[in-house]
Backbone as a chain_set.jsonl record, in Angstrom:
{"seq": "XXXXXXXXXXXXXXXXXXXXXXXXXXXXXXXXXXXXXXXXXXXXXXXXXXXXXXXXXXXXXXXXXXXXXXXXXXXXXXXXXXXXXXXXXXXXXXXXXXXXXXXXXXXXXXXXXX", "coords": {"N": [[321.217, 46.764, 56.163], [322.026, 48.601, 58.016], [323.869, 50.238, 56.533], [324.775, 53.206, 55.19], [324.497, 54.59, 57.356], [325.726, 57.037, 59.816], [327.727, 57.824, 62.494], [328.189, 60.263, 62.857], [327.176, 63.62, 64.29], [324.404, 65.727, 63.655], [324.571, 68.808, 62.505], [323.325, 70.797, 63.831], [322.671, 69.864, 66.524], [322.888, 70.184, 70.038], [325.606, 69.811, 70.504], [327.555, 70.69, 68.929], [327.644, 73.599, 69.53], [329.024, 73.641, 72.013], [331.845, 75.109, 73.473], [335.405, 74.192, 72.348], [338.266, 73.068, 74.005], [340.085, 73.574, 71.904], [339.382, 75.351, 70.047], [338.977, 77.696, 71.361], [340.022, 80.99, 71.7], [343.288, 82.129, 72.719], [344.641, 83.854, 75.687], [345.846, 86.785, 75.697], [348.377, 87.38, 77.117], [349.275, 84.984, 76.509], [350.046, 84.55, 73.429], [351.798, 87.121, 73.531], [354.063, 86.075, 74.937], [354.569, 83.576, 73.726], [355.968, 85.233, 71.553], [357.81, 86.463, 72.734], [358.968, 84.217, 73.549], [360.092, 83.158, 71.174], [361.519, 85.058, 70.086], [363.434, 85.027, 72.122], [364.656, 82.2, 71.483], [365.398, 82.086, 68.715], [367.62, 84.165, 68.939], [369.223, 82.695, 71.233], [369.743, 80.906, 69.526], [371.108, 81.696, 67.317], [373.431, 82.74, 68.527], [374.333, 80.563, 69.395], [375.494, 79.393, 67.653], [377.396, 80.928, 66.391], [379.23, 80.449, 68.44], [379.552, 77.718, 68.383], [380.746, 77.974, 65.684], [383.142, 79.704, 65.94], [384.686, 77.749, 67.857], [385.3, 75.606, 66.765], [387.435, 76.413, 64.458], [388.641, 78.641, 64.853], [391.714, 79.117, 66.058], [394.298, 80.16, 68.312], [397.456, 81.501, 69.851], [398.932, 79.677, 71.844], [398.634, 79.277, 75.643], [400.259, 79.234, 77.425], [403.03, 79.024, 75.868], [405.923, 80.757, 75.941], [407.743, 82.621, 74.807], [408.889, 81.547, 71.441], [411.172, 79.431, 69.632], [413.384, 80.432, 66.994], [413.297, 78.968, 64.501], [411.312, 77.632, 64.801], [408.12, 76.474, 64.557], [405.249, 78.581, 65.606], [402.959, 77.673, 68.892], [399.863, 76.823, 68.35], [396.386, 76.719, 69.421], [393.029, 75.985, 69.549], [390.435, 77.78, 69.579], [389.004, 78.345, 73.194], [385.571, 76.716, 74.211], [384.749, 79.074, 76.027], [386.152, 81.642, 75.139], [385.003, 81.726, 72.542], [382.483, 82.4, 73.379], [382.887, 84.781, 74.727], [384.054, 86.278, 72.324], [381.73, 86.347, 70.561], [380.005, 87.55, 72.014], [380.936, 89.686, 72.317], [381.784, 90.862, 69.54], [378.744, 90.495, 69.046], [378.01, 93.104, 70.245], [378.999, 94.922, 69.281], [381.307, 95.764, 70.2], [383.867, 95.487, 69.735], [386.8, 95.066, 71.177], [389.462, 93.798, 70.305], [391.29, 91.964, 70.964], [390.86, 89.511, 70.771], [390.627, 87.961, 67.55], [389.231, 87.24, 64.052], [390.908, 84.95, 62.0], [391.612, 83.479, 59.935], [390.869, 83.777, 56.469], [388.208, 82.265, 55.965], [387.036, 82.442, 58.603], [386.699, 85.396, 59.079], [385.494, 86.01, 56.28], [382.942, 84.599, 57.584], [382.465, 86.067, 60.414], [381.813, 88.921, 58.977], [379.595, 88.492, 57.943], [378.036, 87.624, 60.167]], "CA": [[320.402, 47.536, 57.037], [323.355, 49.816, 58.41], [324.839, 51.053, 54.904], [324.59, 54.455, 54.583], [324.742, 55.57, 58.489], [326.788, 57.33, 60.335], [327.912, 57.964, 63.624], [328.189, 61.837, 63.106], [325.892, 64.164, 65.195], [324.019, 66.597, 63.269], [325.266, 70.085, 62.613], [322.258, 71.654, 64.711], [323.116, 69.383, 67.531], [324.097, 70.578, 71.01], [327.2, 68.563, 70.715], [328.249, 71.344, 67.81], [327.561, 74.517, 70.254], [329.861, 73.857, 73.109], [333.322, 75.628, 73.234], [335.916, 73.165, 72.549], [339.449, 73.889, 74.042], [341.023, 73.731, 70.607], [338.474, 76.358, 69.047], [338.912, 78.779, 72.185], [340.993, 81.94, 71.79], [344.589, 81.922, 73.609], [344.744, 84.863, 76.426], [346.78, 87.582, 74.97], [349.887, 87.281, 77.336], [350.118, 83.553, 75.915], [350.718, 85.188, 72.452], [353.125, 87.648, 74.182], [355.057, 84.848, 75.499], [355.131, 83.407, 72.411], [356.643, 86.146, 70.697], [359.265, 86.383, 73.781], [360.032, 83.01, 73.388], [360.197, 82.837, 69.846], [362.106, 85.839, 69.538], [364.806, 84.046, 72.766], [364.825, 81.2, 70.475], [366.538, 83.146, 67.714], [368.825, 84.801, 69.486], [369.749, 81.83, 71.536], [370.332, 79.881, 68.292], [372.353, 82.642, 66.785], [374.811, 82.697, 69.692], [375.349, 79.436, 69.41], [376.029, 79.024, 65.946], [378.792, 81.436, 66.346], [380.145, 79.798, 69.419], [379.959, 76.38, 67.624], [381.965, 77.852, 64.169], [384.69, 79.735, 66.637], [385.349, 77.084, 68.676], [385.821, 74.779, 65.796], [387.372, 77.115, 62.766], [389.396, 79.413, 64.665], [392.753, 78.968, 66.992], [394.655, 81.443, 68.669], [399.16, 81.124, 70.329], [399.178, 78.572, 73.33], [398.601, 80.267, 76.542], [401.698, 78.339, 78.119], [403.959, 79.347, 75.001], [406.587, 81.873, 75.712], [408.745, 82.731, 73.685], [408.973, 80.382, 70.242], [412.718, 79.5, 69.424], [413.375, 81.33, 65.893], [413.036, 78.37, 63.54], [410.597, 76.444, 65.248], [406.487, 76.694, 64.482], [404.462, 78.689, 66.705], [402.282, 76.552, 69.026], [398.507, 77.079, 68.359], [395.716, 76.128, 70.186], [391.962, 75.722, 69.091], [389.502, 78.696, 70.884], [388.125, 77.613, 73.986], [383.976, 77.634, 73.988], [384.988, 80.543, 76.253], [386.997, 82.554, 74.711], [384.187, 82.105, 71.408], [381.483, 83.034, 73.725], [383.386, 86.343, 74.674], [383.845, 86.7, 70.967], [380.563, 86.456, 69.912], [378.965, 88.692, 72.971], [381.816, 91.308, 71.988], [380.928, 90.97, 67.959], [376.884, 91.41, 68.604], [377.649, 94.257, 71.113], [379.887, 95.89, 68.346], [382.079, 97.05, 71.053], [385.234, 94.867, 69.352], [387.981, 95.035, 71.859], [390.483, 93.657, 69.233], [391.744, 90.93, 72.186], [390.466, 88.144, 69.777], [389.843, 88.382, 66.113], [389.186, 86.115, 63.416], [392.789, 84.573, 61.269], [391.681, 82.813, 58.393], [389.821, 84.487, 55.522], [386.794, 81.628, 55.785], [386.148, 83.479, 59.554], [386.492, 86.821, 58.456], [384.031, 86.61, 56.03], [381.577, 84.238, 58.584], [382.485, 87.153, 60.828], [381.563, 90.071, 58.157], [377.953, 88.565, 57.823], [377.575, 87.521, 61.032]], "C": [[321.116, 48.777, 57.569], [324.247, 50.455, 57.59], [324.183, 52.235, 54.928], [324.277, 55.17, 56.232], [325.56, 55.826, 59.112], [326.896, 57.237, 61.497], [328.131, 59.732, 64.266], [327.351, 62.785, 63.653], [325.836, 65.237, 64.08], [324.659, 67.711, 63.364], [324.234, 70.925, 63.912], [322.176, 71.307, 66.103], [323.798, 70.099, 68.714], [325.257, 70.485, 71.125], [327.945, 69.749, 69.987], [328.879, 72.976, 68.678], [328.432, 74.568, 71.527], [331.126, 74.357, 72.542], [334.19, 74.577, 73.495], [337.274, 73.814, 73.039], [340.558, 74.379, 72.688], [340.49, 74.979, 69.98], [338.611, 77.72, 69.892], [340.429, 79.581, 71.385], [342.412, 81.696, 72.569], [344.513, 83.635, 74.14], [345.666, 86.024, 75.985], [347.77, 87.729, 75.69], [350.358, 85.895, 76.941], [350.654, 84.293, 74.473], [351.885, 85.997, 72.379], [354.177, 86.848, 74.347], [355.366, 84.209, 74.369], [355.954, 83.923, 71.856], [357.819, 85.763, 71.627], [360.122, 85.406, 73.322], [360.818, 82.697, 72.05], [361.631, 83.568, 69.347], [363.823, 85.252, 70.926], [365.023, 83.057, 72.019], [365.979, 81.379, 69.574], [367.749, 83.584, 67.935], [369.819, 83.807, 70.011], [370.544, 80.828, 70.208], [371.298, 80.838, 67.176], [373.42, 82.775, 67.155], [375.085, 81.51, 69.552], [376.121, 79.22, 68.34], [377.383, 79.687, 65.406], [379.666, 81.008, 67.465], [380.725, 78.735, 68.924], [381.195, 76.654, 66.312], [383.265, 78.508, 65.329], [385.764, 78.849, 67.104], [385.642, 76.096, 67.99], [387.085, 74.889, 64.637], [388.955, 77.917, 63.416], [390.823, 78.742, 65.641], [393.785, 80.516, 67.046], [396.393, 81.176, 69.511], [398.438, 80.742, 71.586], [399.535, 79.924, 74.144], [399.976, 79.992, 77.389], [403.219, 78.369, 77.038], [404.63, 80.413, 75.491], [406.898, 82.809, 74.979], [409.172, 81.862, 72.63], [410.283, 80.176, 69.983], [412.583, 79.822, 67.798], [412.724, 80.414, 64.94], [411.847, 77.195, 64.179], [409.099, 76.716, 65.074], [405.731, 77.253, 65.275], [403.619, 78.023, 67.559], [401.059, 77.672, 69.432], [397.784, 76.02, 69.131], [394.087, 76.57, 69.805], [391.262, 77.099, 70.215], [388.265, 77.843, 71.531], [386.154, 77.989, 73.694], [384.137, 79.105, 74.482], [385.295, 81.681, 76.004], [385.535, 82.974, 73.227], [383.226, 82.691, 71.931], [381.404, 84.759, 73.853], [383.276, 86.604, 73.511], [382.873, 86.885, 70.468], [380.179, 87.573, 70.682], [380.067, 89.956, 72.746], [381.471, 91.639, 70.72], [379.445, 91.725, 68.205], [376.948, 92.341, 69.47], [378.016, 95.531, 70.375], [380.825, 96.573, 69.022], [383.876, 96.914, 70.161], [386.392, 95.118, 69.862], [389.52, 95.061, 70.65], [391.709, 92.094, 70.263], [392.076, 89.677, 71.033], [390.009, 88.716, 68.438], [390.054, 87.4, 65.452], [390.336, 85.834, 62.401], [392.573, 84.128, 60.255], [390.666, 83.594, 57.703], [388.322, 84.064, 55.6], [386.219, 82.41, 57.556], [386.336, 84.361, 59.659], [385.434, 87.263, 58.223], [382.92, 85.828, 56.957], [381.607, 85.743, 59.626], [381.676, 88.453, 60.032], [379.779, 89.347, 58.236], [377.304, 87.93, 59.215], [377.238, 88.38, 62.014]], "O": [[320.618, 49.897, 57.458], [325.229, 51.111, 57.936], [322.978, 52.26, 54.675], [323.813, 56.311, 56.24], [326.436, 54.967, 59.214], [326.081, 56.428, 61.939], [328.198, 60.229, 65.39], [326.277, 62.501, 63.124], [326.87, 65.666, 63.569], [325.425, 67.791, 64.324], [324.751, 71.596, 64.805], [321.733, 72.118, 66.916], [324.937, 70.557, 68.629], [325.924, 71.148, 71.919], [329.091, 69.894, 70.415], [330.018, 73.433, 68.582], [328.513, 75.668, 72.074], [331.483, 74.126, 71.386], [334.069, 73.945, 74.544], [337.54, 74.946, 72.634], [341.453, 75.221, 72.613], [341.303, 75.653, 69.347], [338.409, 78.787, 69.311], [341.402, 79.094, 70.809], [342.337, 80.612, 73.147], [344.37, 84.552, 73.33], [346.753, 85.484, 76.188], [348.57, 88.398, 75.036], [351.547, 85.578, 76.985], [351.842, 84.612, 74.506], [352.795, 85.846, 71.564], [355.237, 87.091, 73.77], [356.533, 84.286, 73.985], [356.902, 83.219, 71.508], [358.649, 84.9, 71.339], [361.282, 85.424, 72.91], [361.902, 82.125, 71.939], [362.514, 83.103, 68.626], [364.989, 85.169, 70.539], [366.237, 83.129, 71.83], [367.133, 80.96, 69.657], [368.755, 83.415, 67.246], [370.977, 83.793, 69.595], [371.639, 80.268, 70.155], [372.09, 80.379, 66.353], [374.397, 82.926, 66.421], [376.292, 81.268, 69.579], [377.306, 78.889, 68.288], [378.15, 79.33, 64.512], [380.871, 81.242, 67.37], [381.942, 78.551, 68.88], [382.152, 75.937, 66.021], [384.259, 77.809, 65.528], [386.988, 78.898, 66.986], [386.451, 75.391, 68.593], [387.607, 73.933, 64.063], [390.039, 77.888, 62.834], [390.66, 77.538, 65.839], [393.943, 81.461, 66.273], [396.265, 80.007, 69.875], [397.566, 81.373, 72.183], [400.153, 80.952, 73.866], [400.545, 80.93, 77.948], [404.277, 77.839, 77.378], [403.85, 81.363, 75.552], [406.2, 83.749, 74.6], [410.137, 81.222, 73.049], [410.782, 81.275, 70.224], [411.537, 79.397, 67.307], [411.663, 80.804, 64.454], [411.771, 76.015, 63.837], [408.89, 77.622, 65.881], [405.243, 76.391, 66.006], [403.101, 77.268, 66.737], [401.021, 78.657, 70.169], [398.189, 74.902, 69.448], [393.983, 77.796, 69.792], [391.595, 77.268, 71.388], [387.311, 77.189, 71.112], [385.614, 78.991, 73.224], [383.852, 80.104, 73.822], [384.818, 82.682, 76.538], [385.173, 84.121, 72.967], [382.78, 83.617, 71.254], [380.601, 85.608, 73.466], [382.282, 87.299, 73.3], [382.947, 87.81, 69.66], [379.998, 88.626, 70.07], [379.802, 91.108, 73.09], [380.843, 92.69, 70.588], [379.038, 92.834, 67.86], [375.806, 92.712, 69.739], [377.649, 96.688, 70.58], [381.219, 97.695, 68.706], [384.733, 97.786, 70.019], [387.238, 95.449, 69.031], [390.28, 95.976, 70.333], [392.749, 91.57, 69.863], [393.12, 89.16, 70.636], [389.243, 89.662, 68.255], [390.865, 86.559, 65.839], [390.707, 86.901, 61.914], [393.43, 84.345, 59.399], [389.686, 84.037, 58.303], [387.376, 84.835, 55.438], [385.077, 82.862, 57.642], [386.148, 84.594, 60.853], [384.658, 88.042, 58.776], [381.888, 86.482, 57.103], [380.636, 86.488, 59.492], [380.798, 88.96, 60.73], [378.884, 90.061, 58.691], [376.084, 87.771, 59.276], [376.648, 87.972, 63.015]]}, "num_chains": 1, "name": "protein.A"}
């Protein structure tokens, strides 16, 4: 007796004619904002990505090192997040101090295309 009906309302149906919130437009400073965010997004995730390889990749002479005795190894020390953050916000400003720079060839070239 119930084979072959549905539960679907007609296309011509009031039910079809109301504005649903999904079907409405978005205000054009939500799209703005979008973009904003989208485009902080990016940026934010760019800066990090060079904070994260510095502070992993590179090292720079112990701040508590003097003077090294002739035959003895320099003592290195890993770059703080800090020091990578400066690095990076000096890199994308292009101002390059020369304070900090990158030591091994593999952050060179991450440097060169970054």
């Amino acid at each position: 007796r119930g084979a072959g009906r549905t539960l679907a309302v007609p296309h011509g149906s009031p039910h079809h004619d109301r504005e649903s919130p999904l079907n409405s437009v978005p205000p054009m400073w939500y799209a703005e904002l979008k973009r904003w965010l989208h485009c902080a997004f990016l940026v934010v995730s760019y800066f990090g990505v060079g904070v994260l390889f510095y502070s992993h990749v590179e090292r720079k002479a112990c701040a508590d090192d003097a003077e090294p005795e002739p035959m003895e190894p320099m003592c290195t020390e890993p770059w703080s997040p800090i020091d990578s953050v400066y690095f990076v916000m000096v890199s994308m400003s292009t101002v390059g101090y020369g304070d900090l720079a990158p030591s091994t060839p593999v952050s060179r070239a991450f440097t060169l295309f970054f």
